Coordinates of C-alpha atoms in Angstrom, one line a residue:
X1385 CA -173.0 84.9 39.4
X1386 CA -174.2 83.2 42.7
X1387 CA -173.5 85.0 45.7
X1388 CA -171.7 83.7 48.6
X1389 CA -174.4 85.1 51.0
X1390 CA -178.2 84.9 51.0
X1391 CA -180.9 85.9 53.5
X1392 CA -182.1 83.5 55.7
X1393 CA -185.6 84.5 55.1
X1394 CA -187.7 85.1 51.9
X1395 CA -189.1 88.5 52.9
X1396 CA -189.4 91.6 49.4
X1397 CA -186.2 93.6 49.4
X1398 CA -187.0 97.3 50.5
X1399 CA -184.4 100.0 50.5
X1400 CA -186.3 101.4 53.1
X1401 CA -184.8 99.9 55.8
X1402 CA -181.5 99.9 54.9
X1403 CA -181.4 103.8 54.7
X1404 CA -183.0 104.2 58.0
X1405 CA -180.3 102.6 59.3
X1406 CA -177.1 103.9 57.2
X1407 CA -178.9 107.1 57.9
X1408 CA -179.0 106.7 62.0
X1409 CA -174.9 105.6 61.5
X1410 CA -174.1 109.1 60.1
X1411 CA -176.4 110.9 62.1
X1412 CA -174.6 109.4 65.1
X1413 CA -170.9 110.4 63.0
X1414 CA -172.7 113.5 62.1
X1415 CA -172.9 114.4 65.7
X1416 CA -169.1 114.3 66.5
X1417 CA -167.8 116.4 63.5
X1418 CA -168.3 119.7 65.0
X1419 CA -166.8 118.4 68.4
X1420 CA -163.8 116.4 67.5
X1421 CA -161.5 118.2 68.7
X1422 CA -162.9 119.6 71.5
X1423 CA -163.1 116.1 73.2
X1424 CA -159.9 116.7 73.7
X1425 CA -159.5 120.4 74.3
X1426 CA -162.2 120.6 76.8
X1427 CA -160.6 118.6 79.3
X1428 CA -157.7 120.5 79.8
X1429 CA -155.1 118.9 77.2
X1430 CA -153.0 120.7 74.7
X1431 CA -153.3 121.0 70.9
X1432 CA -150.0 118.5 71.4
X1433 CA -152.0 116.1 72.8
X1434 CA -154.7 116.8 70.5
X1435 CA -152.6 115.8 67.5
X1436 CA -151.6 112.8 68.9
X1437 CA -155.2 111.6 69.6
X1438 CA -156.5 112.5 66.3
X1439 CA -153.4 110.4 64.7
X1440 CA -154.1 107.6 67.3
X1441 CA -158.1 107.7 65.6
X1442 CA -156.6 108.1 62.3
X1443 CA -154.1 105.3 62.0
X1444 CA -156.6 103.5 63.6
X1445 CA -158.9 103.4 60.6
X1446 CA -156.2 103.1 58.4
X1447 CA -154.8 100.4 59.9
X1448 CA -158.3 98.2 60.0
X1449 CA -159.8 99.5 56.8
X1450 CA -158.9 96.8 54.1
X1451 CA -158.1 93.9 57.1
X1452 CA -162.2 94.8 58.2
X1453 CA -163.4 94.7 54.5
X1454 CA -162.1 91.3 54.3
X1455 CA -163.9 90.1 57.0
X1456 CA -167.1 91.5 56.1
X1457 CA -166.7 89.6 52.7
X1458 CA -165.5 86.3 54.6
X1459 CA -167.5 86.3 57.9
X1460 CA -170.9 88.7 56.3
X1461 CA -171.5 92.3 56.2
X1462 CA -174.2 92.4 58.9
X1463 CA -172.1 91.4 61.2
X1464 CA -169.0 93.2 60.5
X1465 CA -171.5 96.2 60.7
X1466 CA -172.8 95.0 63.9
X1467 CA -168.9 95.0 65.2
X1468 CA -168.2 98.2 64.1
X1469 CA -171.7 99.6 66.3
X1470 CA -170.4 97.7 69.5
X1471 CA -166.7 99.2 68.9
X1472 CA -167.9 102.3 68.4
X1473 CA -170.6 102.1 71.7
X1474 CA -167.4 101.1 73.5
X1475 CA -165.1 103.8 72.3
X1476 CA -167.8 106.7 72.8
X1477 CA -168.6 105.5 76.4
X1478 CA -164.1 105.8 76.7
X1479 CA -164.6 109.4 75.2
X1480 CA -166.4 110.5 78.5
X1481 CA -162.9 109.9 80.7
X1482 CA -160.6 112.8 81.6
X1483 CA -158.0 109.8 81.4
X1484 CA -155.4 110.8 78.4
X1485 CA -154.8 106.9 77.8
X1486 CA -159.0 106.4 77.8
X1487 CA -159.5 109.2 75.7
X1488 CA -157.1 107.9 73.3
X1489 CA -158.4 104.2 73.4
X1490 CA -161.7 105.5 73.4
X1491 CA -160.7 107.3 69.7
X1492 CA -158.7 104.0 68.8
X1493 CA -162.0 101.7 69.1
X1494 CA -163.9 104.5 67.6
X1495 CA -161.8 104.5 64.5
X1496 CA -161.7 100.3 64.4
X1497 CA -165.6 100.6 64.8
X1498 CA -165.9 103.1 61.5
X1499 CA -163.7 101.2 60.1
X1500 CA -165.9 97.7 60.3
X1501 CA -169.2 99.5 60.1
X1502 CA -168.1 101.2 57.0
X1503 CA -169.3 100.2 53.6
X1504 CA -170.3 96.6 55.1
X1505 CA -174.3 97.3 55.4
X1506 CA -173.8 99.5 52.1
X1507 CA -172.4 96.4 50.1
X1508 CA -175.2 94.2 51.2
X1509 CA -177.7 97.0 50.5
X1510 CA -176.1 96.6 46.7
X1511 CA -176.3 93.0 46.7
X1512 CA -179.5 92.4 47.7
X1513 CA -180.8 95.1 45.7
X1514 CA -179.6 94.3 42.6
X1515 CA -180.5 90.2 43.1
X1516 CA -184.2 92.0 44.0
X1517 CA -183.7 93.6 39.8
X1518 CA -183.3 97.6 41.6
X1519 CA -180.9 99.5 39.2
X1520 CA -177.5 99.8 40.4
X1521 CA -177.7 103.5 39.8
X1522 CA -180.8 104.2 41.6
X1523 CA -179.5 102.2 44.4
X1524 CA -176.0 104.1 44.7
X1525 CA -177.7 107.0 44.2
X1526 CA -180.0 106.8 47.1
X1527 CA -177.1 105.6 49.1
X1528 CA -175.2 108.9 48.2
X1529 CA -178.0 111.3 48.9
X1530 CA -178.6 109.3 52.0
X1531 CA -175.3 109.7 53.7
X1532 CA -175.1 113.3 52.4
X1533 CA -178.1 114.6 54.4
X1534 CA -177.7 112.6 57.6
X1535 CA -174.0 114.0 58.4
X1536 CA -175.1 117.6 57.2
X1537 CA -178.4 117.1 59.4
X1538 CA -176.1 115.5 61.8
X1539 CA -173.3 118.5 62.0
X1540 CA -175.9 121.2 62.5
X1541 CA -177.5 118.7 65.6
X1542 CA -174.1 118.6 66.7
X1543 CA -173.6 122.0 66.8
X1544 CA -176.7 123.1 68.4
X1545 CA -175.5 120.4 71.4
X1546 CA -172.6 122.0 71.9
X1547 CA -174.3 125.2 72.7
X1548 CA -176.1 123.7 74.9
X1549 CA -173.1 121.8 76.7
X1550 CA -171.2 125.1 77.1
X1551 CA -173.9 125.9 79.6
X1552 CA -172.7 122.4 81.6
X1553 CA -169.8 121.0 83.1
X1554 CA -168.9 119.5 80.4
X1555 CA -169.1 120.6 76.7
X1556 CA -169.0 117.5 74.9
X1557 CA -171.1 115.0 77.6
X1558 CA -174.8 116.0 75.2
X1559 CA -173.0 115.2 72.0
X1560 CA -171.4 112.0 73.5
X1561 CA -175.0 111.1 75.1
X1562 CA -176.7 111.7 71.8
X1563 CA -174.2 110.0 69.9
X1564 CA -174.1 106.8 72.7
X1565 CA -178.7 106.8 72.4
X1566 CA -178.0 107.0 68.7
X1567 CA -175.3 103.6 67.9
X1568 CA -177.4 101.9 70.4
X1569 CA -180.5 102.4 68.6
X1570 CA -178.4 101.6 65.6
X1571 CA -177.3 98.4 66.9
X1572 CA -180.9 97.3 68.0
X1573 CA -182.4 98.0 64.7
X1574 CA -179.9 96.2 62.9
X1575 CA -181.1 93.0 64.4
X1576 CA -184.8 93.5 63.7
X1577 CA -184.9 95.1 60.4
X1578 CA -181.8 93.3 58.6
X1579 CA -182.1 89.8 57.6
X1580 CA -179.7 87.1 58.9
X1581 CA -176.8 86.5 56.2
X1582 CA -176.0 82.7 56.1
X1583 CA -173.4 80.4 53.8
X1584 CA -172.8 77.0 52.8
X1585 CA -170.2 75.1 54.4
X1586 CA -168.9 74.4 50.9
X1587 CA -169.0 78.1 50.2
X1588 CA -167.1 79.2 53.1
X1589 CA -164.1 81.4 53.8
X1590 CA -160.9 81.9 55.9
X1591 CA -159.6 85.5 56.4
X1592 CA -156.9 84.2 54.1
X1593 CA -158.9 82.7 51.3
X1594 CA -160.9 85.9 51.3
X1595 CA -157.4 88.1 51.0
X1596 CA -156.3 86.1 48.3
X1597 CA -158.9 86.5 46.9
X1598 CA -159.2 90.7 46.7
X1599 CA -155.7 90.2 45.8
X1600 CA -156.5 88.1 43.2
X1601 CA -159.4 90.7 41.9
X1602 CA -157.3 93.5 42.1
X1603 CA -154.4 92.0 39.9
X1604 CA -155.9 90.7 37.4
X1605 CA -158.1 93.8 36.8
X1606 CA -156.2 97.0 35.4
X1607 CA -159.4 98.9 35.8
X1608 CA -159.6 98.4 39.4
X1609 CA -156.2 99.4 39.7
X1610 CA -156.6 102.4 38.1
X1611 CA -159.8 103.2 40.2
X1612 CA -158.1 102.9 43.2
X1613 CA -155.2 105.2 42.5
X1614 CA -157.8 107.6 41.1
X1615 CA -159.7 107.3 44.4
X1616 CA -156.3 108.3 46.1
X1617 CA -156.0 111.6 43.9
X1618 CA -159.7 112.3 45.3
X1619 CA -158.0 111.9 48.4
X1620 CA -155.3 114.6 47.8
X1621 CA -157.7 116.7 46.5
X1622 CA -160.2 116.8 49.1
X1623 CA -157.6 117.3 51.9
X1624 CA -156.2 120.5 50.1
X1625 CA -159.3 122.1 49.5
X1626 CA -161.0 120.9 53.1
X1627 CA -158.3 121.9 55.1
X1628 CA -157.3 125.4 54.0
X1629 CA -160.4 126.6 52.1
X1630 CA -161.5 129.1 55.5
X1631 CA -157.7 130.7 55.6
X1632 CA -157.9 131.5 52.4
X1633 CA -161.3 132.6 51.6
X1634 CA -160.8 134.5 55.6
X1635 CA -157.6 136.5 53.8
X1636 CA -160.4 137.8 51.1
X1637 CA -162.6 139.1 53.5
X1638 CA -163.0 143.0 54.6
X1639 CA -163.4 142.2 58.2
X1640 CA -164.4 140.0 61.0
X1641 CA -167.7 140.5 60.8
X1642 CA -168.2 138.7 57.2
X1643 CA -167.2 135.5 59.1
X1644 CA -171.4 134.5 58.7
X1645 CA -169.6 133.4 54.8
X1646 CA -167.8 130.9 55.9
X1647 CA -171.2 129.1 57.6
X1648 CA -173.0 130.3 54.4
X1649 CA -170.2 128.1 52.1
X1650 CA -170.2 125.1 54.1
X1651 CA -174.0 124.9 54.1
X1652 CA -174.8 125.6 50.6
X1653 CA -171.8 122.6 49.6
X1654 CA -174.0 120.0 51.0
X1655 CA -177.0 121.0 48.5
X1656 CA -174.8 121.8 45.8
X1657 CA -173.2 118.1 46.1
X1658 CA -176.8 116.7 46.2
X1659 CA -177.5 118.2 42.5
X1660 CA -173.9 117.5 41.6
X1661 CA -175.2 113.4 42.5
X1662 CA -178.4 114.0 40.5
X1663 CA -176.6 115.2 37.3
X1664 CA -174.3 111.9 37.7
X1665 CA -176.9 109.9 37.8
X1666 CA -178.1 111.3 34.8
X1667 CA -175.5 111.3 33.0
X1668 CA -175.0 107.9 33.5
X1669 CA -178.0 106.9 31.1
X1670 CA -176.6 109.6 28.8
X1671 CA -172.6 108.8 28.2
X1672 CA -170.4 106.7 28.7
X1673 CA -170.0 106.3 32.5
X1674 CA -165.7 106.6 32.7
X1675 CA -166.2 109.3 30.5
X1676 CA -168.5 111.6 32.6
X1677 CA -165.9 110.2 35.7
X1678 CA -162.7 111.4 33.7
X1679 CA -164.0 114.9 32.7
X1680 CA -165.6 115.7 36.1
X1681 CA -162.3 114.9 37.5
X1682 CA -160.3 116.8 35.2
X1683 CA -163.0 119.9 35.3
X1684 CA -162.4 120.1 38.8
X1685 CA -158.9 119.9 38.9
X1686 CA -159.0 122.5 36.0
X1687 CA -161.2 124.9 38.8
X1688 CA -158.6 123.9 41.9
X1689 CA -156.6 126.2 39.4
X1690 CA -159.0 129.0 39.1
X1691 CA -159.7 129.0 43.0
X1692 CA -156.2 129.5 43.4
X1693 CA -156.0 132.7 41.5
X1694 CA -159.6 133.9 43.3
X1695 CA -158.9 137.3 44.1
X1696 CA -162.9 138.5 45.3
X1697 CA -165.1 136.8 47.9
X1698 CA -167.7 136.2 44.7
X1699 CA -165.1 134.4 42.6
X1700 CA -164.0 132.1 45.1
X1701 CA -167.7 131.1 46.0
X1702 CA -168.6 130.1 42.3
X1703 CA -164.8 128.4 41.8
X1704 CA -165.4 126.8 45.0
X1705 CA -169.7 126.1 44.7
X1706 CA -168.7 124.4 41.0
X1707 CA -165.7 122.0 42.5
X1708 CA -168.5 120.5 45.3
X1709 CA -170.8 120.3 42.4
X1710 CA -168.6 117.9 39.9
X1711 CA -167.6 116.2 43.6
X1712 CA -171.5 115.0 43.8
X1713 CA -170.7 113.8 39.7
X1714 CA -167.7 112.0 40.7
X1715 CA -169.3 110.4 43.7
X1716 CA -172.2 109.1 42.2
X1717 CA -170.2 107.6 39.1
X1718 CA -167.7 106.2 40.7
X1719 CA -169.4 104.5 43.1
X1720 CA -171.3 103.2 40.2
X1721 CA -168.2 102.3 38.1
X1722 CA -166.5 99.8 41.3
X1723 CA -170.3 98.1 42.2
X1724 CA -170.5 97.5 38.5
X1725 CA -166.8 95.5 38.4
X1726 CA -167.0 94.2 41.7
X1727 CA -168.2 90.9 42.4
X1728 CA -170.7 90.0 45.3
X1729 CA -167.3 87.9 47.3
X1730 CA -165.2 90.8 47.1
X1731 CA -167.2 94.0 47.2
X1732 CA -167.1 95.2 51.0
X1733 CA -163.3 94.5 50.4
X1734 CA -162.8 96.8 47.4
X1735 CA -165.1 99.5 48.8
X1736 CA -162.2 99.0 51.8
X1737 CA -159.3 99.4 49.8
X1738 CA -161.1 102.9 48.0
X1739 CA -161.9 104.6 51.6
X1740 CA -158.0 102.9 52.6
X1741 CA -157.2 105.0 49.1
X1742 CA -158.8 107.9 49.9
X1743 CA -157.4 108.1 53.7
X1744 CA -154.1 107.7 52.1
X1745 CA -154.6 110.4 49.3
X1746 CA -155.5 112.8 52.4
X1747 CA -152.4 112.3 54.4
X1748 CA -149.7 112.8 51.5
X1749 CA -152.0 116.0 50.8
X1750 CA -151.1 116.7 54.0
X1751 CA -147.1 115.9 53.8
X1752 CA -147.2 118.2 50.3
X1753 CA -148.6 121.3 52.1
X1754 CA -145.9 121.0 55.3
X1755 CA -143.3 121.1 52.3
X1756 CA -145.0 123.7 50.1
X1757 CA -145.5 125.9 53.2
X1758 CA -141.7 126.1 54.2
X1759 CA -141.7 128.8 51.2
X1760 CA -145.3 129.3 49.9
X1761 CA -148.7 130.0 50.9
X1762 CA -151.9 128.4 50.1
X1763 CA -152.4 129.5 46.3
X1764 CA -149.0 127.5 45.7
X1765 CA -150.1 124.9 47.2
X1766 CA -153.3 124.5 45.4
X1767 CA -151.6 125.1 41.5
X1768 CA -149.1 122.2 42.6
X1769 CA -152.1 119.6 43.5
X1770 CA -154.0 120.6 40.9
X1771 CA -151.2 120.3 38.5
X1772 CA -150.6 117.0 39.7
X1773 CA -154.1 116.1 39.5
X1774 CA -154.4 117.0 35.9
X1775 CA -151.4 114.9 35.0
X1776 CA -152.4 111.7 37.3
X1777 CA -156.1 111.6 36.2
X1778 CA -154.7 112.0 32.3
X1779 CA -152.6 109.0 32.7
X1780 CA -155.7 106.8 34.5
X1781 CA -158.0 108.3 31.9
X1782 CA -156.4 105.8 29.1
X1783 CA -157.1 102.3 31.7
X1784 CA -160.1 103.7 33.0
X1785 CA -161.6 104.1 29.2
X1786 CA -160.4 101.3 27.4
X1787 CA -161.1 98.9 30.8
X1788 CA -164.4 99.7 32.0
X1789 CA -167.0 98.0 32.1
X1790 CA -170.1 99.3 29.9
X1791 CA -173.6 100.0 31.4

């Protein structure tokens, strides 16, 4: 089908650009991971305060995620990227304040800006790519890998800053700086190495239209449906294993000074995640493509069990190692599965609504373990979403089969 948006000049579609630049976005997120929280902390506010400004950033996505997919698909993805850079220049500069109500509208504009910037420049990438006869997997692939290494690369830069910070006034001011140099730099190549996006009056959109017409796309598609609540079980699992992996795997070591494990574990995910991506994407030439996303699903569910019952340092790094491995499976094939049912008008959107999915799947993760943990620890906690997993994914399984669409 025609697409709604076409470059303004004639010049050969490289990928090449496009990663430099998704890659200098989550270089410049990368950054920040490490140092989140200490943002906050360093300035003298309590962990109360803390938790309110990490719900002010994360409500703040939330709330903007579809409404900012939308746009992108009505008004065009380089510029809703281009937004989501100058929000999140704003919001960084506000992150410098020892002002409470700066530091939290610095994280609220920093959350709108993801929110914008996210998966606009990606969908375009897709479109152009595939109108230029690139393979949809090779393209999501490279996307996957991409955004993998930069925030790993990024976190470990981060890190290293904040050493150096603790021998300033302030901890946080180089990873700000970096991160302010970085977004800027962002924002300037987008401009010079992105070509213009430009429509037909006949082909234009309102917000509205543009709703109705993701609303539209998600009705009458079962399959889409059943992505999206499949995305939001990713989301439950994720949180339960992110959030309360180091306890756990910290109550199976001898002493303190095994602590180096815990670095050890969450550098070695990032390359196990990459070859996890690389078996997808082989796979996908080899079976059925909702197949491999069903069984990856249900195989890691099936070792959330397992870790749970981990009772040596060595069993819950393999339990633990595979489950990242399946995840670089699952993210490559399902990323291919929604690009290959999405239409150019309404992808940005439905990449929205999955990240809106997967935010949500996180928080009611979240709401599960403050109930579990009233009379249960950890392992509980981890049978009961993996349990729940297991049923959910078995019910998609039988839409996402019989309505997906073949390579």
């Amino acid at each position: 089908m025609l697409t709604r948006w076409l470059p303004t000049v004639s010049k050969p579609f490289r990928l090449a650009p496009y990663l430099a630049l998704l890659s200098l976005s989550y270089l410049s997120l990368g950054v920040t991971i490490p140092a989140m929280s200490l943002i906050v902390i360093s300035k003298g506010f309590s962990l109360s305060r803390l938790s309110l400004a990490m719900i002010v950033f994360s409500l703040s996505v939330m709330a903007f995620e579809v409404p900012s997919g939308i746009y992108a698909d009505a008004k065009g993805r380089r510029k809703s990227f281009a937004l989501g850079l100058v929000l999140s220049l704003i919001g960084t500069l506000l992150l410098f304040s020892s002002s409470f109500l700066l530091l939290c509208a610095g994280f609220a504009c920093t959350g709108i800006g993801r929110a914008y910037a996210s998966g606009s420049l990606d969908a375009l990438m897709i479109e152009r790519g595939q109108r230029a006869g690139k393979k949809l997997e090779d393209i999501v692939f490279a996307l996957d890998v991409n955004s993998g290494i930069s925030l790993s690369v990024g976190s470990l830069f981060g890190g290293l800053l904040l050493s150096l910070g603790a021998q300033l006034d302030n901890l946080t001011s180089l990873v700000l700086l970096v991160r302010v140099f970085l977004v800027a730099l962002s924002l300037l190549l987008l401009f010079l190495l992105i070509p213009k996006e430009t429509q037909t009056p006949e082909e234009a959109f309102t917000f509205k239209a543009q709703a109705n017409a993701l609303v539209s796309a998600l009705s009458s598609s079962p399959f889409l449906l059943a992505f999206s609540l499949s995305v939001l079980v990713q989301g439950v699992l994720l949180a339960s294993l992110e959030g309360y992996w180091q306890p756990y795997l910290k109550q199976l070591l001898v002493s303190d000074s095994q602590l180096w494990i815990l670095g050890l574990i969450s550098a070695s995910v990032f390359a196990v995640s990459v070859l996890g991506s690389m078996m997808g994407k082989r796979l996908l030439s080899h079976m059925r493509p909702p197949l491999v996303y069903c069984l990856a699903f249900a195989g890691i569910f099936a070792l959330q069990l397992m870790l749970s019952r981990s009772h040596t340092i060595i069993q819950f790094l393999l339990f633990y190692e595979l489950i990242y491995l399946l995840l670089g499976v699952v993210s490559v094939v399902g990323m291919y599965l929604l690009n290959k049912k999405a239409s150019d008008a309404v992808r940005t959107s439905l990449v929205s609504v999955s990240s809106f999915c997967l935010q949500t799947g996180g928080l009611l993760a979240n709401l599960l373990a403050t109930v579990v943990f009233l009379g249960g620890g950890i392992s509980r906690y981890w049978v009961i979403t993996a349990l729940g997993g297991l049923g959910m994914i078995s019910i998609l399984s039988v839409w996402l089969l019989q309505r997906t669409p073949r390579t």
